Short mmCIF file of C-alpha atoms and ligand atoms in Angstrom, two decimals:
data_model
loop_
_atom_site.label_atom_id
_atom_site.label_comp_id
_atom_site.label_asym_id
_atom_site.label_seq_id
_atom_site.Cartn_x
_atom_site.Cartn_y
_atom_site.Cartn_z
CA MET A 102 5.21 -32.75 -1.81
CA SER A 103 7.04 -29.48 -1.31
CA LYS A 104 5.75 -26.59 -3.35
CA LYS A 105 7.91 -24.08 -5.15
CA ILE A 106 6.21 -20.74 -4.85
CA PHE A 107 6.95 -17.62 -6.89
CA SER A 108 5.05 -14.38 -7.03
CA GLY A 109 5.69 -10.75 -7.81
CA VAL A 110 4.37 -7.34 -6.90
CA GLN A 111 5.12 -4.17 -8.85
CA PRO A 112 6.82 -1.35 -6.96
CA THR A 113 4.39 1.25 -8.20
CA GLY A 114 3.34 2.73 -4.85
CA ASN A 115 0.04 2.79 -2.97
CA LEU A 116 -0.02 -0.89 -2.05
CA HIS A 117 -3.56 -1.46 -0.83
CA LEU A 118 -5.99 -3.85 0.78
CA GLY A 119 -6.61 -5.59 -2.59
CA ASN A 120 -2.90 -6.39 -2.88
CA TYR A 121 -2.94 -7.61 0.69
CA LEU A 122 -6.04 -9.83 0.57
CA GLY A 123 -5.57 -10.94 -3.04
CA ALA A 124 -1.87 -11.70 -2.79
CA ILE A 125 0.36 -10.74 0.15
CA LYS A 126 -1.75 -12.40 2.87
CA ASN A 127 -1.46 -15.65 0.91
CA PHE A 128 2.30 -15.15 0.51
CA VAL A 129 2.55 -15.02 4.31
CA GLU A 130 0.55 -18.23 4.75
CA LEU A 131 2.73 -20.00 2.19
CA ASN A 132 5.89 -18.62 3.82
CA ASN A 133 4.73 -20.03 7.16
CA ASP A 134 4.45 -23.58 5.83
CA ASP A 135 7.88 -25.16 6.22
CA GLU A 136 7.23 -27.52 3.31
CA ASN A 137 7.31 -24.65 0.82
CA GLU A 138 10.21 -22.93 -0.89
CA CYS A 139 9.06 -19.36 -1.54
CA ILE A 140 10.40 -16.57 -3.69
CA PHE A 141 8.77 -13.13 -3.60
CA CYS A 142 9.93 -10.66 -6.18
CA VAL A 143 9.65 -6.88 -6.38
CA VAL A 144 9.10 -6.70 -10.12
CA ASP A 145 10.77 -3.42 -10.99
CA LEU A 146 11.27 -4.34 -14.66
CA HIS A 147 7.50 -4.67 -14.92
CA ALA A 148 7.03 -1.30 -13.23
CA ILE A 149 8.84 0.60 -16.01
CA THR A 150 6.37 -0.61 -18.66
CA VAL A 151 4.65 2.66 -17.74
CA LYS A 152 6.60 5.85 -17.02
CA GLN A 153 8.11 6.06 -13.54
CA ASP A 154 9.83 8.82 -11.64
CA LYS A 155 13.38 7.66 -10.88
CA GLU A 156 13.50 8.66 -7.20
CA GLN A 157 9.96 7.47 -6.60
CA LEU A 158 10.80 4.10 -8.14
CA LYS A 159 13.76 3.66 -5.80
CA ASN A 160 11.55 4.47 -2.81
CA ASN A 161 8.80 2.18 -4.02
CA ILE A 162 11.20 -0.76 -4.37
CA ARG A 163 12.15 -0.35 -0.72
CA GLU A 164 8.56 0.25 0.36
CA THR A 165 7.31 -2.92 -1.36
CA THR A 166 10.12 -4.86 0.33
CA ALA A 167 9.17 -3.30 3.67
CA THR A 168 5.53 -4.24 3.04
CA PHE A 169 6.43 -7.88 2.43
CA ILE A 170 8.37 -8.03 5.69
CA ALA A 171 5.89 -5.96 7.73
CA SER A 172 3.07 -8.27 6.56
CA GLY A 173 4.89 -11.30 7.93
CA ILE A 174 7.15 -12.71 5.21
CA ASP A 175 10.34 -13.86 6.90
CA PRO A 176 13.39 -13.00 4.77
CA ASN A 177 15.32 -15.79 6.48
CA LYS A 178 12.82 -18.32 5.15
CA SER A 179 11.75 -16.88 1.82
CA ILE A 180 13.83 -15.22 -0.86
CA ILE A 181 12.92 -11.55 -1.34
CA PHE A 182 14.65 -9.67 -4.15
CA ASN A 183 14.11 -7.15 -6.91
CA GLN A 184 13.87 -8.43 -10.45
CA SER A 185 16.34 -6.05 -12.15
CA LYS A 186 19.20 -7.45 -10.05
CA VAL A 187 18.93 -10.89 -11.67
CA HIS A 188 19.88 -10.70 -15.37
CA ALA A 189 18.26 -14.00 -16.30
CA HIS A 190 14.74 -12.49 -16.10
CA ALA A 191 15.28 -10.12 -19.02
CA GLU A 192 17.30 -12.67 -20.99
CA GLY A 193 14.68 -15.37 -20.50
CA SER A 194 11.98 -12.95 -21.47
CA TRP A 195 13.66 -12.29 -24.84
CA ILE A 196 14.04 -15.97 -25.64
CA LEU A 197 10.46 -16.75 -24.64
CA SER A 198 9.18 -13.79 -26.65
CA CYS A 199 10.71 -15.33 -29.75
CA MET A 200 8.55 -18.41 -29.37
CA SER A 201 5.31 -16.78 -28.28
CA PRO A 202 2.80 -16.04 -31.03
CA MET A 203 1.48 -12.46 -31.16
CA GLY A 204 -2.01 -13.91 -31.30
CA TRP A 205 -1.64 -15.11 -27.73
CA LEU A 206 -0.59 -11.67 -26.52
CA ASN A 207 -3.36 -9.95 -28.45
CA ARG A 208 -5.86 -11.69 -26.22
CA MET A 209 -4.50 -10.22 -22.97
CA THR A 210 -7.23 -8.09 -21.43
CA GLN A 211 -4.92 -6.29 -18.98
CA PHE A 212 -2.96 -4.78 -21.88
CA LYS A 213 -6.19 -3.57 -23.43
CA GLU A 214 -7.25 -1.99 -20.15
CA LYS A 215 -3.91 -0.41 -19.39
CA ALA A 216 -3.18 0.80 -22.91
CA GLY A 217 -6.61 2.41 -23.11
CA LYS A 218 -7.88 3.98 -26.31
CA ASP A 219 -4.53 5.01 -27.70
CA LYS A 220 -2.79 1.65 -28.13
CA GLU A 221 -0.26 3.12 -30.55
CA LYS A 222 1.24 5.13 -27.71
CA ALA A 223 1.52 2.25 -25.21
CA SER A 224 5.06 0.91 -24.77
CA VAL A 225 6.13 -2.33 -26.43
CA GLY A 226 7.17 -3.35 -22.91
CA LEU A 227 3.59 -3.10 -21.71
CA TYR A 228 2.53 -5.34 -24.59
CA ILE A 229 5.08 -8.08 -23.87
CA TYR A 230 4.81 -7.70 -20.09
CA PRO A 231 3.16 -11.14 -19.67
CA ILE A 232 6.18 -12.81 -21.29
CA LEU A 233 8.52 -11.26 -18.72
CA MET A 234 6.13 -12.62 -16.10
CA ALA A 235 6.38 -16.09 -17.69
CA SER A 236 10.17 -15.80 -17.56
CA ASP A 237 10.02 -14.85 -13.85
CA ILE A 238 7.97 -17.91 -13.06
CA LEU A 239 9.61 -20.50 -15.29
CA LEU A 240 13.22 -19.71 -14.30
CA TYR A 241 12.60 -21.08 -10.82
CA ASP A 242 10.79 -24.35 -11.70
CA THR A 243 7.82 -22.82 -9.90
CA THR A 244 4.97 -25.19 -9.12
CA HIS A 245 2.49 -22.68 -7.65
CA VAL A 246 1.86 -18.97 -8.18
CA PRO A 247 -0.28 -17.09 -5.64
CA VAL A 248 -1.97 -14.09 -7.31
CA GLY A 249 -5.22 -12.15 -7.43
CA GLU A 250 -7.91 -12.96 -9.97
CA ASP A 251 -6.68 -10.28 -12.41
CA GLN A 252 -3.52 -12.31 -13.12
CA LYS A 253 -5.31 -15.52 -14.09
CA GLN A 254 -5.03 -14.91 -17.81
CA HIS A 255 -1.30 -14.17 -17.54
CA LEU A 256 -0.81 -17.46 -15.75
CA GLU A 257 -2.68 -19.31 -18.47
CA LEU A 258 -0.29 -17.72 -20.95
CA THR A 259 2.71 -18.79 -18.85
CA ARG A 260 1.41 -22.36 -18.91
CA ASN A 261 0.97 -22.22 -22.68
CA ILE A 262 4.46 -20.82 -23.19
CA ALA A 263 6.01 -23.53 -20.99
CA GLN A 264 4.20 -26.28 -22.87
CA LYS A 265 5.06 -24.85 -26.28
CA PHE A 266 8.76 -24.52 -25.41
CA ASN A 267 8.90 -28.08 -24.10
CA LYS A 268 7.23 -29.33 -27.29
CA ASP A 269 9.13 -27.16 -29.79
CA PHE A 270 12.48 -28.23 -28.37
CA ASN A 271 11.58 -31.82 -27.66
CA SER A 272 12.41 -31.33 -24.02
CA GLU A 273 9.52 -32.81 -22.13
CA ASP A 274 9.14 -31.53 -18.56
CA PHE A 275 12.00 -29.02 -18.94
CA PHE A 276 9.75 -26.17 -17.86
CA LYS A 277 7.39 -27.05 -15.04
CA VAL A 278 3.83 -26.04 -15.89
CA PRO A 279 2.80 -23.93 -12.87
CA GLU A 280 -0.57 -23.87 -11.13
CA PRO A 281 -2.23 -20.62 -10.11
CA LEU A 282 -3.21 -20.22 -6.45
CA ILE A 283 -6.17 -17.88 -6.50
CA LYS A 284 -8.37 -17.60 -3.41
CA LYS A 285 -11.83 -18.40 -4.65
CA ASN A 286 -14.06 -15.88 -2.99
CA PHE A 287 -12.00 -12.83 -2.21
CA SER A 288 -9.46 -12.65 -5.01
CA ARG A 289 -10.93 -9.43 -6.38
CA ILE A 290 -11.32 -6.62 -3.89
CA MET A 291 -13.31 -3.75 -5.32
CA SER A 292 -13.10 0.04 -4.93
CA LEU A 293 -14.77 1.46 -1.82
CA LYS A 294 -16.43 4.03 -4.07
CA ASP A 295 -17.62 1.77 -6.88
CA GLY A 296 -18.26 -1.94 -6.34
CA LEU A 297 -17.87 -2.65 -10.05
CA LYS A 298 -14.32 -1.28 -10.25
CA LYS A 299 -11.25 -3.08 -8.95
CA MET A 300 -9.48 -1.49 -5.97
CA SER A 301 -6.44 -0.04 -7.67
CA LYS A 302 -3.17 1.77 -6.98
CA SER A 303 -3.89 4.26 -9.70
CA ASP A 304 -7.45 5.30 -8.80
CA PHE A 305 -7.33 9.09 -8.44
CA SER A 306 -9.49 8.93 -5.32
CA ASP A 307 -7.60 7.90 -2.21
CA LEU A 308 -10.98 7.17 -0.60
CA SER A 309 -11.43 4.30 -3.08
CA ARG A 310 -8.80 2.17 -1.35
CA ILE A 311 -7.30 1.31 2.03
CA ASN A 312 -3.55 1.84 1.65
CA LEU A 313 -1.32 -0.46 3.65
CA THR A 314 0.30 2.70 5.04
CA ASP A 315 -3.00 4.22 6.26
CA THR A 316 -3.37 5.07 9.93
CA LYS A 317 -6.18 3.77 12.12
CA ASP A 318 -8.09 7.05 11.77
CA GLU A 319 -7.73 7.04 7.99
CA ILE A 320 -9.07 3.49 7.84
CA ILE A 321 -12.06 4.36 10.03
CA ASN A 322 -12.81 7.43 7.93
CA LYS A 323 -12.57 5.55 4.62
CA ILE A 324 -14.90 2.79 5.81
CA LYS A 325 -17.34 5.39 7.11
CA LYS A 326 -17.38 7.02 3.66
CA ALA A 327 -17.44 3.73 1.71
CA LYS A 328 -20.41 3.41 -0.65
CA THR A 329 -23.21 1.04 0.38
CA ASP A 330 -26.88 0.79 -0.54
CA SER A 331 -30.02 1.53 1.42
CA PHE A 332 -31.05 -2.07 2.16
CA PRO A 333 -30.19 -3.95 5.34
CA ILE A 334 -27.64 -6.78 5.28
CA PRO A 335 -29.34 -9.96 4.01
CA ASN A 336 -29.30 -13.40 5.60
CA GLU A 337 -28.61 -15.25 2.36
CA GLU A 338 -25.80 -14.96 -0.15
CA SER A 339 -28.27 -15.09 -3.02
CA GLU A 340 -29.79 -11.81 -1.84
CA LEU A 341 -26.48 -10.05 -2.42
CA LYS A 342 -26.97 -10.31 -6.18
CA ASP A 343 -26.73 -6.89 -7.85
CA ARG A 344 -25.40 -5.34 -4.63
CA PRO A 345 -21.70 -5.02 -5.51
CA GLU A 346 -20.72 -2.56 -2.75
CA ALA A 347 -22.42 -4.61 -0.03
CA THR A 348 -20.84 -7.80 -1.37
CA ASN A 349 -17.41 -6.19 -1.37
CA LEU A 350 -17.54 -4.90 2.21
CA LEU A 351 -18.91 -8.18 3.54
CA GLY A 352 -16.23 -10.00 1.53
CA ILE A 353 -13.46 -7.85 3.01
CA TYR A 354 -14.73 -8.59 6.52
CA SER A 355 -14.87 -12.33 5.83
CA SER A 356 -11.47 -12.39 4.17
CA ILE A 357 -9.72 -10.58 7.03
CA LEU A 358 -11.20 -13.04 9.51
CA ASN A 359 -10.59 -16.04 7.21
CA GLN A 360 -14.24 -17.01 7.46
CA LYS A 361 -16.93 -17.90 4.95
CA LEU A 362 -19.26 -15.16 3.75
CA GLU A 363 -22.12 -17.32 5.06
CA LYS A 364 -20.82 -16.93 8.60
CA THR A 365 -20.57 -13.15 8.25
CA LEU A 366 -24.19 -13.09 7.04
CA VAL A 367 -25.29 -15.09 10.08
CA GLU A 368 -23.54 -12.49 12.26
CA PHE A 369 -24.95 -9.41 10.54
CA GLY A 370 -28.10 -10.53 8.65
CA GLY A 371 -30.93 -8.04 9.24
CA LYS A 372 -28.63 -5.37 10.68
CA ASN A 373 -27.84 -2.12 8.95
CA PHE A 374 -24.57 -1.01 7.46
CA SER A 375 -23.74 1.64 10.04
CA GLU A 376 -23.43 -1.07 12.69
CA PHE A 377 -21.50 -3.39 10.38
CA LYS A 378 -19.10 -0.60 9.37
CA ILE A 379 -18.08 -0.04 12.99
CA GLN A 380 -17.11 -3.71 13.31
CA LEU A 381 -15.41 -3.71 9.92
CA SER A 382 -13.32 -0.64 10.83
CA GLU A 383 -12.33 -2.31 14.05
CA ILE A 384 -11.07 -5.57 12.54
CA LEU A 385 -9.48 -3.79 9.58
CA SER A 386 -7.58 -1.31 11.69
CA ASN A 387 -6.49 -4.08 14.07
CA LYS A 388 -5.01 -5.93 11.09
CA ILE A 389 -3.71 -3.11 8.91
CA ALA A 390 -2.55 -0.42 11.37
CA PRO A 391 0.24 -2.58 12.88
CA ILE A 392 1.44 -3.43 9.34
CA SER A 393 1.33 0.26 8.47
CA ASP A 394 3.38 1.18 11.57
CA GLU A 395 5.93 -1.51 10.78
CA ILE A 396 6.26 -0.39 7.13
CA LYS A 397 6.95 3.15 8.33
CA ARG A 398 9.54 1.88 10.79
CA LEU A 399 11.29 -0.36 8.25
CA ILE A 400 11.32 2.19 5.45
CA LYS A 401 13.65 4.35 7.53
CA ASP A 402 16.16 1.51 7.73
CA ARG A 403 17.45 1.62 4.16
CA GLU A 404 20.56 -0.33 4.96
CA TYR A 405 18.55 -3.26 6.27
CA LEU A 406 16.18 -3.30 3.29
CA ASP A 407 19.03 -3.04 0.79
CA ARG A 408 20.82 -5.89 2.51
CA ILE A 409 17.72 -8.12 2.33
CA LEU A 410 17.38 -7.34 -1.38
CA LEU A 411 21.04 -8.02 -2.07
CA GLU A 412 21.10 -11.30 -0.18
CA GLY A 413 17.86 -12.32 -1.88
CA ALA A 414 19.23 -11.41 -5.31
CA ASN A 415 22.35 -13.51 -4.74
CA LYS A 416 20.26 -16.55 -3.88
CA ALA A 417 17.81 -15.99 -6.74
CA ASP A 418 20.64 -15.41 -9.20
CA GLU A 419 22.17 -18.76 -8.41
CA ILE A 420 18.94 -20.60 -9.26
CA ALA A 421 18.00 -18.49 -12.28
CA ASN A 422 21.47 -18.49 -13.78
CA LYS A 423 21.58 -22.26 -13.83
CA LYS A 424 18.23 -22.40 -15.60
CA ILE A 425 19.06 -19.76 -18.19
CA LYS A 426 22.25 -21.64 -19.08
CA GLU A 427 20.16 -24.75 -19.72
CA ILE A 428 17.66 -22.73 -21.74
CA LYS A 429 20.43 -21.33 -23.94
CA LYS A 430 21.84 -24.78 -24.51
CA ILE A 431 18.43 -26.13 -25.52
CA VAL A 432 17.87 -23.21 -27.92
CA GLY A 433 21.26 -23.81 -29.59
CA PHE A 434 23.55 -21.09 -28.25
P1 AMP B 788 0.24 -5.39 -8.73
O1 AMP B 788 0.05 -4.30 -7.75
O2 AMP B 788 -0.51 -5.16 -10.00
O3 AMP B 788 1.67 -5.76 -8.95
O4 AMP B 788 -0.44 -6.66 -8.08
C1 AMP B 788 0.15 -7.42 -7.06
C2 AMP B 788 -0.76 -8.56 -6.65
O5 AMP B 788 -1.97 -8.04 -6.04
C3 AMP B 788 -1.24 -9.44 -7.81
O6 AMP B 788 -1.25 -10.79 -7.40
C4 AMP B 788 -2.64 -8.96 -8.09
O7 AMP B 788 -3.45 -9.97 -8.62
C5 AMP B 788 -3.11 -8.58 -6.69
N1 AMP B 788 -4.16 -7.55 -6.73
C6 AMP B 788 -4.04 -6.28 -7.21
N2 AMP B 788 -5.20 -5.61 -7.08
C7 AMP B 788 -6.08 -6.46 -6.50
C8 AMP B 788 -7.46 -6.36 -6.09
N3 AMP B 788 -8.16 -5.24 -6.23
N4 AMP B 788 -8.03 -7.45 -5.51
C9 AMP B 788 -7.33 -8.60 -5.35
N5 AMP B 788 -6.04 -8.76 -5.72
C10 AMP B 788 -5.42 -7.71 -6.28
N1 LIG B 789 1.97 -9.09 -13.28
C1 LIG B 789 1.82 -9.19 -11.87
C2 LIG B 789 0.88 -8.06 -11.40
O1 LIG B 789 0.79 -7.04 -11.97
C3 LIG B 789 3.15 -9.06 -11.15
C4 LIG B 789 4.07 -10.17 -11.52
C5 LIG B 789 5.20 -10.08 -12.28
C6 LIG B 789 3.97 -11.52 -11.12
N2 LIG B 789 5.82 -11.27 -12.36
C7 LIG B 789 5.10 -12.19 -11.67
C8 LIG B 789 3.04 -12.23 -10.35
C9 LIG B 789 5.30 -13.56 -11.48
C10 LIG B 789 3.26 -13.60 -10.18
C11 LIG B 789 4.38 -14.26 -10.74
O2 LIG B 789 0.27 -8.20 -10.41
#
């Protein structure tokens, strides 16, 4: 059966190895399967839930688009567009927010993390952000959503909203209930400086992440400085317990090569990290540096990127507009 794929990435700069291994690499694999219909969205409406600089936001929209293409998503096969160009996303979000209980939103851990201690000062947009995400997904009759582990709870919420809408309006199967596609082992890439913290765009230390625009030398330097522990690499997975930094680096290596952690341990068991890090730098820079070069080349071609986004928006709008019309009819407008 053909799958309908939808996913989004926020244009908030510093796209990193976590975004790549947790999400974008999977987008590329799904794009390459001719059975699938894929839509990849630069979610700029989500980005403004926290304050953005206007010029920076414009650049980041183009850079995220360039990253999709440089990583291997083919704009002739998949739809690539930015969310704010398709009105139905915001409209759908409002309607869905009117049927989503606050209790469901109050459970969202990402809001709690992002809002921090001073919840009163967080934007209302940040609070209802998962409903906009549900609207994104449900407008396209999406069957599968490839994301990193951190988005699992938001997908659960999307499923609940779809089911509630279908039930409340007696319209069975109107919204498809989408499945998450989360890679089991490597869906959470951690900071290179602290194996208990997620690799993140907003970490103040650039050494904590490999940016997708890093050069070969920067990658080598960051891996050299990445935190490890003083024990050698074990032979068994069970011996990695309580060694978060070691687990993370070995996971990154395995994920880049699409191989099981077990196999990596057979290769490196008993060796020390300095030797492993040389190999890791090698395979990482072989994978990331060409993407980085291509992003830098594409970003200069604004006309091309803007054309991709416009063509993508036209195609997305056609699908989403049809669905929002049906939604409005069901609601009683
Ligand atoms: P964002 O940058 O928050 O828009 O995230 C874009 C995609 O990257 C989502 O699917 C996230 O789940 C995924 N992602 C972000 N950070 C990480 C990470 N450290 N490890 C794995 N996946 C991640
Ligand atoms: N919330 C997601 C993130 O921060 C981005 C996103 C927005 C998304 N809309 C989506 C992901 C729809 C998948 C499907 O990573």
